[in-house]
XYZ file of C-alpha atoms in Angstrom:
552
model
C 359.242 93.051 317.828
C 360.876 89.821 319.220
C 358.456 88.724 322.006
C 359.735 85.540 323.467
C 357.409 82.562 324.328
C 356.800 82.374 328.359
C 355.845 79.106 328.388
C 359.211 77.735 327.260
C 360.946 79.713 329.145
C 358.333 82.454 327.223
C 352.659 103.306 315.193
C 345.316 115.445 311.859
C 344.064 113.793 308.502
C 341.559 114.822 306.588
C 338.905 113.223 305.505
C 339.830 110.575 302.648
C 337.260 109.453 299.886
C 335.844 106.366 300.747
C 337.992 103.212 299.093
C 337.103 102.613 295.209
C 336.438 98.885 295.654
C 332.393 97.841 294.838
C 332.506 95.649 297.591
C 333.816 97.370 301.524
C 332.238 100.740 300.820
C 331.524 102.593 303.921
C 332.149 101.593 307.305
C 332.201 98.230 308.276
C 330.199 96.220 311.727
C 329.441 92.966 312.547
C 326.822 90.385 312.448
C 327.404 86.942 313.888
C 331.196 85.780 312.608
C 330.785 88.213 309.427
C 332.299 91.845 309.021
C 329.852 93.274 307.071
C 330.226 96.522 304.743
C 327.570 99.660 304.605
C 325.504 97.435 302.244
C 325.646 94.573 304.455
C 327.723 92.513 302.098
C 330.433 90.419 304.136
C 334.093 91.295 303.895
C 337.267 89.798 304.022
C 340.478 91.478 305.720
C 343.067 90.293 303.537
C 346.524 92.219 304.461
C 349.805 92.664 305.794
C 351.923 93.837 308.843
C 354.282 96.950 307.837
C 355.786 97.704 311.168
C 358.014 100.612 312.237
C 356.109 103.045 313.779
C 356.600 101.288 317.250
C 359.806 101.418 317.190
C 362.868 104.150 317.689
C 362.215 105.062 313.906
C 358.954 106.154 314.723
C 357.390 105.280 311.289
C 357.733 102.528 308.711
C 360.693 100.832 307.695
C 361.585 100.780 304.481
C 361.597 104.238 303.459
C 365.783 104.527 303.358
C 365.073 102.363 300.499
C 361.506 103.055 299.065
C 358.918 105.448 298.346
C 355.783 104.602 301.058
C 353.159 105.141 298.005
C 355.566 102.863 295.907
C 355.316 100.057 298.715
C 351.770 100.465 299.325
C 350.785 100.376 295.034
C 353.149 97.229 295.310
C 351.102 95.705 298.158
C 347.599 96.133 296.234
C 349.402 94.473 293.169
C 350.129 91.455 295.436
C 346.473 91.432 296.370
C 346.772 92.502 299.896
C 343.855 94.792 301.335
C 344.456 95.950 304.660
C 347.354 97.501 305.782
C 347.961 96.690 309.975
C 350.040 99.787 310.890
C 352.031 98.882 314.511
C 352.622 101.955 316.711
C 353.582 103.037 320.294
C 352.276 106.082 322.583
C 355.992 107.630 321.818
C 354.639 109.234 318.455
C 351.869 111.144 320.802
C 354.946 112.648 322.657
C 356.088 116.110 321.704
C 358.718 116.597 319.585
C 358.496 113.345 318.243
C 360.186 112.909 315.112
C 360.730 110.069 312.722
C 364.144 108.962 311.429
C 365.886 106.812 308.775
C 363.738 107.850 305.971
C 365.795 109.128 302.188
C 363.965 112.063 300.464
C 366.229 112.035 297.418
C 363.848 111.613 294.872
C 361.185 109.355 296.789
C 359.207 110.219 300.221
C 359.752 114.184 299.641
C 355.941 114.794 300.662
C 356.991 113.437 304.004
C 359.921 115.797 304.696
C 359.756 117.891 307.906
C 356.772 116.171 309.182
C 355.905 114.484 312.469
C 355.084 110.454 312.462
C 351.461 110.992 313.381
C 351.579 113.340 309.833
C 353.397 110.293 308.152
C 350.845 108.087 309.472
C 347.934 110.589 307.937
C 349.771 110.163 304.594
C 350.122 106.166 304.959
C 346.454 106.683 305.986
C 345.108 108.688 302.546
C 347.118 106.993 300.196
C 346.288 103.816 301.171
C 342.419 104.616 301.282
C 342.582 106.408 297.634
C 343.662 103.612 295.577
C 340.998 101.161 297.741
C 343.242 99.785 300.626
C 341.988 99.737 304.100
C 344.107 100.667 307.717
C 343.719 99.045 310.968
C 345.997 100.895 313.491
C 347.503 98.209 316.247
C 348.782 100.375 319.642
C 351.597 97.437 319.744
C 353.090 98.877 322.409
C 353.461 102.010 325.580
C 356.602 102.316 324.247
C 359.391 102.006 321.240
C 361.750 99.865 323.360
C 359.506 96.685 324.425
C 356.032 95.139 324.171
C 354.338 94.712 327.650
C 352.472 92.305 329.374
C 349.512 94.674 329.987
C 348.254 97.511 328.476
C 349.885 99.888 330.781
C 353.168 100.299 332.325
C 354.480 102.292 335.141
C 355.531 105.035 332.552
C 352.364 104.379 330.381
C 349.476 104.521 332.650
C 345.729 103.287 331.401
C 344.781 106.916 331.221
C 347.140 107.733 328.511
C 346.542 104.934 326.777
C 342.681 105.338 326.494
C 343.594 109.324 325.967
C 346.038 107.939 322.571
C 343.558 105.380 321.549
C 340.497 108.477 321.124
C 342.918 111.094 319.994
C 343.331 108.570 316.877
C 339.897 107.514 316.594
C 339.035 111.264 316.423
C 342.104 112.039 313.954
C 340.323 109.878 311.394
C 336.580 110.347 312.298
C 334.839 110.375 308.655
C 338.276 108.793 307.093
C 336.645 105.342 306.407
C 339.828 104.197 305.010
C 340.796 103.396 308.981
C 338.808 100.406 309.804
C 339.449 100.216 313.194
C 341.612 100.243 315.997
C 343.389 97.326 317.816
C 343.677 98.125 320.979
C 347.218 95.976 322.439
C 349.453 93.826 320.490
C 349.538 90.588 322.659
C 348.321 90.520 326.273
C 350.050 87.362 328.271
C 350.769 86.578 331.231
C 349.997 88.005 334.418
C 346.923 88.989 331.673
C 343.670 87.417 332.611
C 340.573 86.964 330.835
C 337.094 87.334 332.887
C 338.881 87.164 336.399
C 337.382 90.595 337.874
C 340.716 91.673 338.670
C 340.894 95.275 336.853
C 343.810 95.765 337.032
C 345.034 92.051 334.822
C 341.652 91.594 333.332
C 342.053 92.217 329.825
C 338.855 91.765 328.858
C 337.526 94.526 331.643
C 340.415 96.920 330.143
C 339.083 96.143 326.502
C 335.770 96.892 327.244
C 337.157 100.161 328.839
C 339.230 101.391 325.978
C 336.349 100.220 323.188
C 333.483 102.393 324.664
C 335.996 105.250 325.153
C 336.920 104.903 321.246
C 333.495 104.460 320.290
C 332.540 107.467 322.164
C 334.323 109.898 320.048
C 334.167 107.458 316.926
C 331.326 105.360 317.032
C 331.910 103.670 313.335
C 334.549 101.764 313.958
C 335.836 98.179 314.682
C 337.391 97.667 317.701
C 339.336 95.105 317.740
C 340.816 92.385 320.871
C 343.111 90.086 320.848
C 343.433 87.291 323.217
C 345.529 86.482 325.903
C 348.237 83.650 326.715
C 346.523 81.753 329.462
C 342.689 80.812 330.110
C 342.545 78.330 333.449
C 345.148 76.931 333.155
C 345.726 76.349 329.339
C 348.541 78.711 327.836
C 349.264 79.695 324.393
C 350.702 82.376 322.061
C 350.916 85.642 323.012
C 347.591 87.487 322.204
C 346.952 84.051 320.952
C 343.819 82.582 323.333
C 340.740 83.417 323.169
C 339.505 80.391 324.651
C 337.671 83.283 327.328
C 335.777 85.108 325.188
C 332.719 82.772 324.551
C 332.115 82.786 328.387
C 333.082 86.668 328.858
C 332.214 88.252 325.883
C 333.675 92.258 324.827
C 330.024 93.917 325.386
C 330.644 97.536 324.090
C 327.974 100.588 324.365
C 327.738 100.204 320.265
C 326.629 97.021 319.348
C 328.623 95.016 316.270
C 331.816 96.523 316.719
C 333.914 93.370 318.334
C 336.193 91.547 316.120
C 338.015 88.846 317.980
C 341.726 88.726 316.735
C 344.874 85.800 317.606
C 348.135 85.454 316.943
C 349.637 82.487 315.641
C 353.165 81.725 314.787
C 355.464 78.555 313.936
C 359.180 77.225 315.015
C 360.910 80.220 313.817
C 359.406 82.031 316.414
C 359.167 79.501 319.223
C 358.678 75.804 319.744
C 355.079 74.677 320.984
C 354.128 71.044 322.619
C 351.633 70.825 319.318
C 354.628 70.929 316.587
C 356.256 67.760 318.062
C 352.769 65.801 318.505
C 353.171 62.278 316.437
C 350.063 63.496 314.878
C 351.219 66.784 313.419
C 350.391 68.663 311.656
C 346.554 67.061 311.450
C 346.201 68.222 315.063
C 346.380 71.697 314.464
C 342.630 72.314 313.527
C 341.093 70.819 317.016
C 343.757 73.466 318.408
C 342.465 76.339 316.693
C 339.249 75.504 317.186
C 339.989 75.311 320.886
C 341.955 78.889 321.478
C 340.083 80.852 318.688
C 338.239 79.184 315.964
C 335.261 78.218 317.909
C 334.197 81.770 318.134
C 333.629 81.653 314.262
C 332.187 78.470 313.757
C 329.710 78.499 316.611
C 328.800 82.577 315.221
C 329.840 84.078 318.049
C 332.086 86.781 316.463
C 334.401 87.519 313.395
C 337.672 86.016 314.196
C 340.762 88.466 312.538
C 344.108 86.393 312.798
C 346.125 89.967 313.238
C 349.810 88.072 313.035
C 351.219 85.052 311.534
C 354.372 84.279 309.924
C 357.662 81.793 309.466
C 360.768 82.007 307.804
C 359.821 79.137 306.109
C 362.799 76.950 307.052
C 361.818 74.107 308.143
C 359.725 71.381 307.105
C 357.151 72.045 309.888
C 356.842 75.303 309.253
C 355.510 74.383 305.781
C 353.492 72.073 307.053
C 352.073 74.190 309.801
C 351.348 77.690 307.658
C 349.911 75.559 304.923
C 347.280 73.942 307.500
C 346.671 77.281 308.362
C 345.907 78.432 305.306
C 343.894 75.925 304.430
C 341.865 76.470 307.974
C 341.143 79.948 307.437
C 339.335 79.092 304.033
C 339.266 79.640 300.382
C 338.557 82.633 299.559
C 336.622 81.252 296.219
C 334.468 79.444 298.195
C 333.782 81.424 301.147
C 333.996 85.112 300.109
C 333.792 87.538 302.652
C 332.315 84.721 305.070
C 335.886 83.349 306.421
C 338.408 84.068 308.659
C 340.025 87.615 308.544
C 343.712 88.302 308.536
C 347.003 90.363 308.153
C 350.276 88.501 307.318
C 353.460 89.218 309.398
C 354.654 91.059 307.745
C 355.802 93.362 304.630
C 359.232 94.102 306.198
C 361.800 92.114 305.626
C 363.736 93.001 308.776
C 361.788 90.831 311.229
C 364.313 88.833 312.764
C 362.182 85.446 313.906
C 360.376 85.680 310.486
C 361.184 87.480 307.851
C 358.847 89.211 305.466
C 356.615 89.173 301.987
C 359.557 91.241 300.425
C 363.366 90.300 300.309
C 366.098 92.171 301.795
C 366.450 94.716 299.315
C 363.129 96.218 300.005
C 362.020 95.581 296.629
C 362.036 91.945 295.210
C 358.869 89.258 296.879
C 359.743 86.058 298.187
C 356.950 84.396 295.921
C 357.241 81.220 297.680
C 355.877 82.941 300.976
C 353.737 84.814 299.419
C 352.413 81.797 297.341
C 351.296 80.505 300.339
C 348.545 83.061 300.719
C 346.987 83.113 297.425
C 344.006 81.128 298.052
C 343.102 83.234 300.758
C 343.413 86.673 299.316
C 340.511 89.111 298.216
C 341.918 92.434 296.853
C 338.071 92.573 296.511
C 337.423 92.213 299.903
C 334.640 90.381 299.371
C 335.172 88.917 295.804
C 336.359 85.260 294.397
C 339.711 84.339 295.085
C 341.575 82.452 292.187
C 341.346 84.769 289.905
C 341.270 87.815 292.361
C 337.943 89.222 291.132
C 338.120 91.683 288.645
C 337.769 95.531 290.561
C 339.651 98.506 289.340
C 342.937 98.891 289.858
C 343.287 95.753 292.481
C 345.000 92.586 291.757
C 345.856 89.604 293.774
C 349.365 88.158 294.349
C 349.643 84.238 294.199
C 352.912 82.127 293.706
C 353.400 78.470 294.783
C 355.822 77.297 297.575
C 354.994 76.321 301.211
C 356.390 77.485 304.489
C 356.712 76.854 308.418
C 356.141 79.046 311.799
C 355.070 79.041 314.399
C 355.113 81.619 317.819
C 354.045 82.461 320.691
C 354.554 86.188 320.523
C 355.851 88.299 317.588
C 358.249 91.022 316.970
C 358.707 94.446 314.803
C 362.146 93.436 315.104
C 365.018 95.963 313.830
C 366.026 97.567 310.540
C 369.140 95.396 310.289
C 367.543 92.450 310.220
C 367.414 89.997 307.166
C 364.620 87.830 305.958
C 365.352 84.073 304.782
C 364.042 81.661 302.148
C 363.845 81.594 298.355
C 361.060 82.172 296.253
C 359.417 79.482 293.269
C 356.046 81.097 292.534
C 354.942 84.134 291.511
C 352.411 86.472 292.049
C 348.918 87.152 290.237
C 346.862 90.269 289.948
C 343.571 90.900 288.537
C 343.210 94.888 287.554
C 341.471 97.534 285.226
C 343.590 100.167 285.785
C 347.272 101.370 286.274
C 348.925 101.568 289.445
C 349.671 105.425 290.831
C 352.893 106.771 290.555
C 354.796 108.145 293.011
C 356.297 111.619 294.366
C 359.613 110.489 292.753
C 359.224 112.970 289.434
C 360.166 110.274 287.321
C 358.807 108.992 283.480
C 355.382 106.964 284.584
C 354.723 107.239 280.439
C 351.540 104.045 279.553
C 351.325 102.739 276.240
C 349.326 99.609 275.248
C 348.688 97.933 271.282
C 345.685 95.211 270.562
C 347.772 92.278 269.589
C 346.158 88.584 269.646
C 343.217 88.761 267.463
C 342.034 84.944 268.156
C 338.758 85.413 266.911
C 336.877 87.338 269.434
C 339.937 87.384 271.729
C 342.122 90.489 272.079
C 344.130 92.500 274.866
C 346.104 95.685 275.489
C 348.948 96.050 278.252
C 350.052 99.174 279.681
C 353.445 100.191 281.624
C 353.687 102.078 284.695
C 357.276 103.449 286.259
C 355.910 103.147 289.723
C 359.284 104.038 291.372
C 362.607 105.241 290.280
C 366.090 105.743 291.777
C 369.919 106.958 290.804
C 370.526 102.814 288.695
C 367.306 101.357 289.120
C 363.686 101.246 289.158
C 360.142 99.169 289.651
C 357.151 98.937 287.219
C 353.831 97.325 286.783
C 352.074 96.075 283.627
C 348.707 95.721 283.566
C 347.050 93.804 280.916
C 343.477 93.858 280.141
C 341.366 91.571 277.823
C 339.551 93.590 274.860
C 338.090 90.770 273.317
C 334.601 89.338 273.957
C 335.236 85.917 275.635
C 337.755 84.986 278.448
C 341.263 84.617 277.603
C 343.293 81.337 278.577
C 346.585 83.054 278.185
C 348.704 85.900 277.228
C 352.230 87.148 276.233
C 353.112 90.739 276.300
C 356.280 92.195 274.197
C 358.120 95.205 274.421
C 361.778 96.339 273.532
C 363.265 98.834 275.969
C 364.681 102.432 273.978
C 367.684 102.736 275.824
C 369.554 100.092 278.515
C 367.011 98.789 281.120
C 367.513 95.192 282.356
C 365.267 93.537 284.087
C 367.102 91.759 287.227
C 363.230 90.258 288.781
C 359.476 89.776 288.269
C 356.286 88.714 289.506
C 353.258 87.440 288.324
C 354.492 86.442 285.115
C 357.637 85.043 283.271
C 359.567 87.591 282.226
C 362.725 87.414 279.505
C 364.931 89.231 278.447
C 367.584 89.173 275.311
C 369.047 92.362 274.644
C 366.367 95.600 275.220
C 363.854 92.687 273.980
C 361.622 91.623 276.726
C 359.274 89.182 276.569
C 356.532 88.421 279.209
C 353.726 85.071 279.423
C 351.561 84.578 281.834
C 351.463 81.783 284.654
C 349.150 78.384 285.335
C 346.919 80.720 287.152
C 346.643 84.012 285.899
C 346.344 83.450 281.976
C 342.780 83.794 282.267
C 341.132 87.077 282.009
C 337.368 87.584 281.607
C 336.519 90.224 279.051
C 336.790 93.918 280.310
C 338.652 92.448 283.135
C 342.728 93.290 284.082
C 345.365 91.324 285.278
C 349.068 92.616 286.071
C 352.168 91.589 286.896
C 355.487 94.116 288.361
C 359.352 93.836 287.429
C 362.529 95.347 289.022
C 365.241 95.974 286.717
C 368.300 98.948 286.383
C 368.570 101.626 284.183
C 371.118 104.635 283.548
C 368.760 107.685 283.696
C 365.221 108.200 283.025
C 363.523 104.635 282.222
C 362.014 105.405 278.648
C 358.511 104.815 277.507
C 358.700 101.569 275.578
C 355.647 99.999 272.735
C 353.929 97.089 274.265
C 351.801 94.668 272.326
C 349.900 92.218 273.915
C 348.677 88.552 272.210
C 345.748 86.912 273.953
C 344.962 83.361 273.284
């Protein structure tokens, strides 16, 4: 996905049951800056990138290493609630077939079938355990992203003809929340100049109605462009048009605004090196995108952002982002929107949420994001609100990045940076298991009695392979006041190690394994769940071990 920076220099389903979360039912429109749900109750896209479908793989990477409904349980334990799925018009050609993906024992529901089939299963998954989809046409083809949103071998006409055979693929399938329609317009791009055939904003308006005509429930969402008289930017990343030329679509509240942001690891910008850094950085969102939310204009989605965390300034900048786009505990559903770049690993300029062996989370990245999640979508975010089966990852750390256009980048690629913090998870329930036929045996004791305090935990094998495996505990309180902390015990039957965790502190001496919650997690309102996810190896089937659980 490498897109360089100019100025320097500069991927047929049926219809899924609507997602199980209390807040987000339905489809979703606008009013003012909020994305609103059926009930009119504001909502908060909280997600991640997992690219692969626009590129020569022609579907998600990862799954030569993973099963895709172990990935996408593990990103709903991390709190993440929309999934942005990259693709390119190559997966509309015929014949088109994805590659690189193991079937032995994981993905074997995905075996002969085409990556618009794959994409149906990402799709229904995702929507039946409460996660939402926004499908990003990143590019006319696997090889490059473009300028505009048409090429010589891509015309506008089979762009507009992809973007409605989609939006009819998943008409009724409210787990799809929308479509954006091209990853990162720039330069010769223009924004309200007339010109149709630069005019980004013309072409938007174009493709929208088109999608809406076939589909008229969902989002449509448009990103900005690089330069607006005179004044460049990232890639995608200025919007600085759009208050003067607004997206006017034949459905009304169906526009969400969306910019890309990046830091160093991506490209260098004048703003990084500004004596005033980083407390400059909100007067320059406000001027390329952030205005649109704080004046009402529109809901403002940042699609991308990401860093390898590196440097100092990188830290600096994604943590002043962060704190920019607003708490979700005191904002809710009325705050900026977003998708982190990304889940993969094997993004070359910044690396991802998980580590390079598809499996382990760089908590210190995705620390950074913890104030800002709402596995909810519209619920509080320290604790992570308290729906079934959703959680929210936390951990502590800061990071850096910055860019002025992103990348899918390859599947060799290697992601950077160590982890310090953890993730946290609120849950009732259990995560799913996957196609894998392995052990997913639960079992759960009362332990803790602490006067009207009490929990249960519960084990799920979410994923198993030939020496290893991945499972989540959830642990809920069964007592009648909050708890302020917890330690779950178990000691494994056979000789499972865990090698890394999440979410908690995990030990282990022998098959004895103990695991205590962190600083922000221990507390767990009655009838509410929290959970927290290990990796570890095992010689054959992982057995079904006795937990017990003390609250305090």
């Amino acid at each position: 996905m490498l897109a360089l920076l100019s100025l320097a220099g500069q991927t047929h389903a049926s219809a899924a049951p609507a997602p199980a979360a209390a807040a987000g039912a339905g489809y979703w429109h606008t009013s003012g800056r909020q994305i609103l749900d059926s009930s009119n109750q504001p909502v908060r896209i909280a997600g991640i990138n997992w690219f692969g479908f626009e590129t020569s793989n022609e579907v998600v990477h990862g799954l030569w290493s993973r099963d895709y409904k172990s990935m996408i349980d593990q990103m709903k334990t991390l709190g993440y609630n929309t999934i942005r799925l990259p693709y390119s018009d190559d997966i509309f050609k015929p014949g088109a077939a994805a590659n690189s993906i193991t079937f032995y024992n994981m993905n074997t529901d995905l075996q002969g079938l085409s990556p618009l089939q794959i994409m149906d299963k990402i799709v229904n998954y995702a929507g039946s355990i409460g996660l939402r989809v926004i499908l990003d046409r990143h590019r006319p083809d696997s090889s490059q992203q473009s300028a505009l949103w048409y090429t010589s071998a891509v015309p506008e006409s089979t762009w507009i003809t992809n973007l409605k055979a989609l939006a009819t693929r998943y008409q009724g399938n409210t787990a799809v929340v929308g479509i954006d329609l091209h990853n990162e317009p720039h330069d010769p791009a223009c924004w309200g100049c007339g010109d149709t055939t630069i005019d980004w904003r013309l072409a938007a308006q174009r493709a929208g109605n088109a999608i809406l005509g076939v589909n008229p429930n969902l989002l449509i969402f448009v990103e900005g462009i690089q330069t607006f008289n005179g004044v460049s930017g990232w890639w995608g990343g200025n919007l600085m048009g759009a208050g003067q030329y607004p997206v006017q679509l034949s459905v009304a509240n169906r526009v969400v605004y969306s910019a890309h942001d990046y830091a160093t690891s991506v490209a260098q910008q004048t703003w990084f090196t500004d004596p005033a850094f980083p407390a400059n950085m909100p007067a320059i969102w406000d001027k390329y995108w952030g205005y649109l939310f704080k004046q009402n204009i529109a809901p403002v989605w940042v699609g991308e952002f990401g860093t390898t965390l590196q440097s100092t300034v990188d830290q600096q900048w994604l943590k002043a982002l962060v704190s920019y786009m607003l708490p979700t505990s005191g904002n809710g559903g009325d705050s900026f929107s977003w998708t982190f770049w990304s889940w993969n690993p094997d993004s070359g300029d910044t690396g991802g949420i998980l580590k390079d062996d598809w499996q382990s989370v760089d908590t210190v990245k995705d620390g950074y994001l913890s104030t800002i999640k709402a596995p909810t979508f519209g619920g509080t975010g320290t604790t992570g609100g308290t729906s079934s089966g959703t959680s929210t990852g936390t951990s502590t750390g800061t990071s850096t990045g910055t860019s002025t256009g992103t990348s899918t980048g390859t599947s060799t690629g290697t992601s950077t940076g160590t982890s310090t913090g953890t993730s946290t998870g609120t849950s009732t329930g259990t995560s799913t298991g996957t196609s894998t036929g392995t052990s997913t045996g639960t079992t759960g004791t009362t332990g803790g009695t602490g006067g009207n305090k009490g929990c249960t935990a519960a084990l799920h094998v979410d994923n198993q392979w030939d020496a290893g495996f991945t499972a989540t505990v959830t642990v809920t309180n069964t007592g009648t006041a909050a708890t302020t902390g917890w330690k779950v015990n178990w000691t494994w039957p056979g000789n499972q190690q865990e090698t890394s965790g999440w979410s908690a502190t995990i030990t282990q001496t022998g098959a004895a394994v103990s695991a205590v919650n962190l600083s922000y997690n221990g507390a767990v309102a009655p009838a509410a769940s929290t959970s927290f996810g290990f990796q570890g190896t095992s010689t054959g089937t992982v057995g079904t071990p006795t937990l017990t659980c003390t609250a305090s």
